[in-house]
Coordinates of C-alpha atoms in Angstrom, one line a residue:
X1 CA -106.0 -47.9 -149.9
X2 CA -104.3 -45.4 -147.6
X3 CA -107.7 -43.9 -146.8
X4 CA -109.1 -47.3 -145.9
X5 CA -106.1 -48.0 -143.6
X6 CA -106.5 -44.7 -141.7
X7 CA -110.3 -45.2 -141.2
X8 CA -109.8 -48.7 -140.1
X9 CA -107.2 -47.6 -137.6
X10 CA -109.5 -44.9 -136.2
X11 CA -112.4 -47.3 -135.8
X12 CA -110.1 -49.8 -134.1
X13 CA -108.9 -47.2 -131.6
X14 CA -112.5 -46.2 -130.8
X15 CA -113.5 -49.8 -130.3
X16 CA -110.5 -50.3 -128.0
X17 CA -111.4 -47.3 -125.9
X18 CA -115.0 -48.4 -125.6
X19 CA -113.9 -51.9 -124.6
X20 CA -111.7 -50.5 -121.9
X21 CA -114.5 -48.4 -120.6
X22 CA -116.9 -51.3 -120.6
X23 CA -114.6 -53.7 -119.0
X24 CA -112.8 -51.7 -116.3
X25 CA -114.4 -48.3 -115.7
X26 CA -117.3 -47.3 -113.5
X27 CA -118.9 -43.9 -114.3
X28 CA -121.7 -41.9 -112.7
X29 CA -123.0 -41.3 -116.3
X30 CA -123.2 -45.0 -117.2
X31 CA -127.0 -45.1 -117.4
X32 CA -127.5 -41.5 -118.8
X33 CA -128.9 -42.9 -122.0
X34 CA -130.2 -46.3 -121.1
X35 CA -132.0 -45.3 -117.9
X36 CA -131.8 -41.6 -117.3
X37 CA -134.3 -41.5 -114.4
X38 CA -132.5 -44.2 -112.4
X39 CA -131.3 -42.1 -109.6
X40 CA -134.6 -40.3 -109.1
X41 CA -136.4 -43.7 -109.0
X42 CA -134.0 -45.0 -106.4
X43 CA -134.2 -41.8 -104.4
X44 CA -138.0 -41.7 -104.5
X45 CA -138.4 -45.3 -103.2
X46 CA -135.8 -44.8 -100.5
X47 CA -137.4 -41.5 -99.4
X48 CA -140.8 -43.2 -99.0
X49 CA -139.3 -46.1 -97.0
X50 CA -137.1 -44.2 -94.7
X51 CA -139.8 -41.6 -93.9
X52 CA -141.9 -44.5 -92.6
X53 CA -139.1 -46.5 -91.0
X54 CA -135.8 -44.6 -90.6
X55 CA -134.1 -47.9 -89.3
X56 CA -134.2 -49.2 -92.9
X57 CA -131.5 -46.7 -93.9
X58 CA -129.1 -48.5 -91.6
X59 CA -130.2 -51.8 -92.9
X60 CA -129.5 -50.9 -96.5
X61 CA -126.2 -49.4 -95.6
X62 CA -125.2 -52.6 -93.8
X63 CA -126.5 -54.7 -96.7
X64 CA -124.2 -52.8 -99.1
X65 CA -121.1 -53.3 -96.8
X66 CA -121.8 -57.0 -96.4
X67 CA -122.2 -57.5 -100.1
X68 CA -119.0 -55.6 -101.1
X69 CA -116.7 -57.2 -98.5
X70 CA -117.3 -60.6 -100.1
X71 CA -115.8 -60.8 -103.6
X72 CA -116.7 -57.2 -104.4
X73 CA -119.9 -55.3 -105.0
X74 CA -121.7 -57.8 -107.2
X75 CA -125.1 -58.2 -105.5
X76 CA -124.2 -61.8 -104.6
X77 CA -125.7 -61.4 -101.1
X78 CA -129.1 -60.7 -102.6
X79 CA -129.3 -64.2 -104.1
X80 CA -131.7 -66.7 -102.5
X81 CA -130.9 -70.4 -102.4
X82 CA -131.2 -72.0 -105.8
X83 CA -128.4 -73.0 -108.2
X84 CA -126.1 -71.4 -105.6
X85 CA -126.0 -71.6 -101.8
X86 CA -127.1 -68.2 -100.6
X87 CA -124.6 -66.0 -98.7
X88 CA -127.6 -65.2 -96.5
X89 CA -126.7 -68.5 -94.7
X90 CA -123.3 -67.2 -93.5
X91 CA -123.4 -66.3 -89.7
X92 CA -122.5 -62.6 -90.2
X93 CA -125.4 -62.3 -92.6
X94 CA -128.2 -63.9 -90.6
X95 CA -129.3 -60.6 -89.2
X96 CA -128.9 -58.6 -92.5
X97 CA -132.2 -57.2 -93.7
X98 CA -133.6 -54.9 -96.3
X99 CA -133.8 -57.3 -99.2
X100 CA -137.4 -56.4 -99.9
X101 CA -136.4 -52.7 -100.2
X102 CA -134.0 -53.6 -103.1
X103 CA -136.8 -55.7 -104.6
X104 CA -139.2 -52.8 -104.5
X105 CA -136.6 -50.5 -106.2
X106 CA -135.7 -53.1 -108.8
X107 CA -139.4 -53.5 -109.7
X108 CA -139.7 -49.7 -110.3
X109 CA -136.5 -49.6 -112.3
X110 CA -137.5 -52.6 -114.5
X111 CA -140.8 -50.9 -115.3
X112 CA -138.9 -47.8 -116.4
X113 CA -136.0 -49.4 -118.3
X114 CA -136.3 -53.1 -118.5
X115 CA -133.1 -55.1 -118.5
X116 CA -130.7 -52.2 -118.3
X117 CA -129.7 -51.8 -114.6
X118 CA -127.8 -54.2 -112.4
X119 CA -128.9 -55.0 -108.9
X120 CA -125.4 -54.2 -107.7
X121 CA -125.7 -50.6 -109.0
X122 CA -129.2 -50.3 -107.4
X123 CA -127.8 -51.3 -104.1
X124 CA -124.9 -48.8 -104.4
X125 CA -127.3 -46.0 -105.1
X126 CA -129.7 -47.1 -102.3
X127 CA -126.8 -47.1 -99.8
X128 CA -125.8 -43.5 -100.8
X129 CA -129.4 -42.4 -100.4
X130 CA -129.7 -44.1 -97.0
X131 CA -127.0 -41.7 -95.8
X132 CA -128.3 -38.6 -97.6
X133 CA -131.9 -39.0 -96.4
X134 CA -130.9 -39.0 -92.8
X135 CA -128.8 -35.8 -93.1
X136 CA -125.5 -37.3 -94.1
X137 CA -123.3 -36.5 -97.0
X138 CA -124.0 -37.3 -100.6
X139 CA -121.6 -38.3 -103.4
X140 CA -121.6 -39.2 -107.1
X141 CA -121.9 -42.9 -107.3
X142 CA -119.8 -44.6 -110.0
X143 CA -122.0 -47.0 -111.9
X144 CA -121.6 -49.9 -114.4
X145 CA -121.3 -52.9 -112.2
X146 CA -122.7 -56.3 -113.2
X147 CA -124.4 -58.9 -111.1
X148 CA -122.8 -62.1 -109.9
X149 CA -124.1 -65.6 -110.8
X150 CA -122.4 -67.2 -107.9
X151 CA -122.1 -66.7 -104.1
X152 CA -119.6 -67.4 -101.4
X153 CA -120.0 -68.4 -97.8
X154 CA -116.5 -67.2 -97.1
X155 CA -117.7 -64.1 -95.3
X156 CA -114.6 -62.5 -93.8
X157 CA -116.2 -59.5 -92.2
X158 CA -114.6 -58.3 -88.9
X159 CA -116.8 -59.1 -85.9
X160 CA -118.1 -56.9 -83.0
X161 CA -115.4 -58.3 -80.7
X162 CA -112.5 -57.5 -83.0
X163 CA -109.6 -55.5 -81.7
X164 CA -107.9 -52.6 -83.5
X165 CA -105.2 -54.8 -85.0
X166 CA -107.7 -57.2 -86.5
X167 CA -109.9 -54.3 -87.8
X168 CA -107.0 -52.6 -89.5
X169 CA -105.9 -55.9 -91.1
X170 CA -109.3 -56.8 -92.3
X171 CA -109.7 -53.5 -94.0
X172 CA -106.1 -53.5 -95.3
X173 CA -106.8 -56.9 -96.9
X174 CA -109.5 -55.1 -98.9
X175 CA -107.3 -52.2 -100.0
X176 CA -108.8 -49.9 -97.3
X177 CA -106.6 -48.0 -94.8
X178 CA -107.1 -47.0 -91.2
X179 CA -108.6 -43.7 -92.2
X180 CA -111.2 -45.6 -94.3
X181 CA -111.9 -47.9 -91.4
X182 CA -112.5 -45.1 -89.0
X183 CA -114.7 -43.1 -91.3
X184 CA -116.7 -46.1 -92.4
X185 CA -117.3 -47.1 -88.8
X186 CA -119.2 -43.8 -88.5
X187 CA -122.0 -45.7 -90.3
X188 CA -122.8 -46.8 -86.7
X189 CA -124.2 -43.3 -86.1
X190 CA -127.4 -45.0 -87.2
X191 CA -128.8 -48.5 -86.6
X192 CA -129.2 -50.8 -83.7
X193 CA -127.6 -54.0 -82.3
X194 CA -129.1 -56.9 -80.4
X195 CA -128.3 -57.7 -76.8
X196 CA -126.2 -60.7 -77.6
X197 CA -123.9 -58.7 -79.7
X198 CA -122.9 -56.1 -77.0
X199 CA -123.6 -58.0 -73.8
X200 CA -120.0 -58.9 -73.2
X201 CA -118.9 -55.3 -73.6
X202 CA -121.3 -53.8 -71.1
X203 CA -120.5 -56.4 -68.4
X204 CA -116.8 -57.2 -69.0
X205 CA -115.1 -54.4 -71.0
X206 CA -112.8 -52.1 -69.0
X207 CA -112.8 -49.3 -71.5
X208 CA -116.4 -48.2 -71.0
X209 CA -118.2 -45.4 -69.1
X210 CA -119.8 -47.2 -66.1
X211 CA -123.0 -45.1 -66.2
X212 CA -123.4 -46.0 -69.8
X213 CA -122.8 -49.7 -69.1
X214 CA -125.3 -49.7 -66.3
X215 CA -127.9 -48.0 -68.6
X216 CA -127.5 -50.7 -71.3
X217 CA -127.6 -53.5 -68.7
X218 CA -131.1 -52.5 -67.8
X219 CA -132.4 -53.8 -71.1
X220 CA -129.8 -56.5 -71.6
X221 CA -129.7 -58.8 -68.5
X222 CA -126.9 -61.4 -68.2
X223 CA -129.2 -64.4 -68.6
X224 CA -131.3 -63.1 -71.5
X225 CA -131.3 -64.6 -75.0
X226 CA -129.1 -63.2 -77.7
X227 CA -131.9 -61.3 -79.3
X228 CA -133.6 -60.2 -76.1
X229 CA -133.5 -56.5 -76.8
X230 CA -132.1 -53.9 -79.2
X231 CA -130.0 -50.8 -78.4
X232 CA -129.1 -47.9 -80.6
X233 CA -125.5 -47.9 -81.8
X234 CA -125.6 -44.1 -81.2
X235 CA -127.9 -43.3 -78.4
X236 CA -127.5 -39.5 -78.9
X237 CA -129.1 -39.2 -82.4
X238 CA -130.0 -42.7 -83.6
X239 CA -132.0 -41.6 -86.6
X240 CA -129.6 -38.9 -87.9
X241 CA -126.4 -39.4 -89.8
X242 CA -124.0 -37.1 -87.9
X243 CA -120.8 -37.2 -86.0
X244 CA -122.3 -38.0 -82.6
X245 CA -120.9 -41.6 -82.9
X246 CA -117.4 -40.2 -82.5
X247 CA -118.3 -37.9 -79.6
X248 CA -119.7 -41.0 -77.9
X249 CA -116.4 -42.9 -78.4
X250 CA -114.4 -40.1 -76.8
X251 CA -116.7 -40.5 -73.8
X252 CA -116.2 -44.3 -73.8
X253 CA -119.8 -44.8 -74.8
X254 CA -119.3 -47.0 -77.9
X255 CA -121.9 -49.8 -77.9
X256 CA -119.7 -52.5 -79.5
X257 CA -116.2 -53.5 -78.4
X258 CA -115.0 -53.0 -82.0
X259 CA -116.4 -49.4 -82.0
X260 CA -114.6 -48.5 -78.8
X261 CA -111.3 -50.0 -80.1
X262 CA -111.1 -47.0 -82.5
X263 CA -110.5 -44.9 -79.4
X264 CA -108.5 -46.9 -77.0
X265 CA -105.0 -45.4 -77.0
X266 CA -104.3 -46.7 -80.5
X267 CA -103.5 -45.5 -84.0
X268 CA -107.0 -44.2 -84.8
X269 CA -107.5 -42.1 -81.7
X270 CA -106.5 -38.9 -83.6
X271 CA -109.1 -39.6 -86.3
X272 CA -111.9 -40.1 -83.8
X273 CA -111.0 -36.8 -82.1
X274 CA -110.9 -35.1 -85.5
X275 CA -114.3 -36.4 -86.6
X276 CA -115.8 -35.7 -83.2
X277 CA -114.8 -32.0 -83.5
X278 CA -115.1 -31.6 -87.3
X279 CA -118.3 -33.0 -88.9
X280 CA -117.2 -31.8 -92.3
X281 CA -114.0 -33.8 -92.2
X282 CA -116.1 -36.9 -91.3
X283 CA -118.6 -36.3 -94.0
X284 CA -115.9 -35.8 -96.6
X285 CA -113.9 -38.9 -95.5
X286 CA -117.0 -41.1 -95.3
X287 CA -118.1 -40.2 -98.8
X288 CA -114.6 -40.9 -100.2
X289 CA -114.4 -44.2 -98.3
X290 CA -117.8 -45.3 -99.6
X291 CA -116.7 -44.7 -103.2
X292 CA -113.6 -46.9 -102.4
X293 CA -115.9 -49.6 -101.0
X294 CA -118.1 -49.4 -104.1
X295 CA -115.0 -50.0 -106.2
X296 CA -114.0 -53.2 -104.5
X297 CA -113.5 -55.7 -107.3
X298 CA -116.6 -54.7 -109.3
X299 CA -117.7 -57.0 -112.0
X300 CA -118.0 -55.0 -115.3
X301 CA -118.0 -55.5 -119.0
X302 CA -120.1 -56.6 -122.0
X303 CA -120.2 -60.2 -120.7
X304 CA -121.7 -59.2 -117.4
X305 CA -125.1 -60.2 -116.1
X306 CA -128.0 -58.0 -115.0
X307 CA -130.5 -59.9 -112.9
X308 CA -134.1 -58.8 -113.5
X309 CA -134.9 -60.5 -110.2
X310 CA -132.2 -59.7 -107.7
X311 CA -132.9 -62.9 -105.8
X312 CA -132.3 -65.4 -108.7
X313 CA -129.7 -66.1 -111.4
X314 CA -132.5 -67.6 -113.5
X315 CA -133.7 -64.2 -114.6
X316 CA -130.8 -62.3 -116.2
X317 CA -129.6 -60.7 -119.3
X318 CA -126.2 -59.8 -120.8
X319 CA -124.7 -56.4 -121.4

């Protein structure tokens, strides 16, 4: 009888530990048995896509941010209209793109290990590889997220006209501090913005280099439509993930008002100076901040859903 009690206790402890891991913990080794080639599959597809079109790296990185900032990293932004109203309808998401890239990766992953990997984890890995493939840092991505079966149009992302106070508050509300904000804004070292997003800055903002403003005005006339033209967020090295974004801010050459607010006699000026002089400090802080973003309220556990089609809740399985 004593032997039975001891064995039962040991089993109960093991089950409890496994339950805690399944319900609350993300781990880089989550798929080591169920889908051991996952990271190589994601990296291969991303490499092919970014070699043909480097701008897709910025698109995937933005897709990841926009997904995680609404109820956590749960792939809810990937859902099309159906049983739920798609988050793609929210104004900040109207210009988000890259969904077909995640579809392509998901198709390859499903062929290798059907029903094992969530869309949320695929997006997290693709975002990491977007940075790595353009010369930025890499990091070990914690995995084990599940996919949402709902969506929310309450998209509380800070806009391009936000001031430093609003930016810090928006990030603090997500458990991210001013250092995370400044490092994550470095994602704007790649990517582009449409004329309508930065027009007010290049014509009316006082904290801007006048020659830079004049240059941008040549392709963004006052009377043009909002999507008249595109400009690189970092004109120095638009297809390379480096610290040039911060060097531009020091010269008052940030494309967006919210960018330049990071260097405008405020609390983040010192971080901008640090990153502009020390690319290793930027790379380290960016990687750490990305891990924190990936940990924003992730859905985990045995009861979670893995969508086999990232666009629909109709095709899903349970852990």
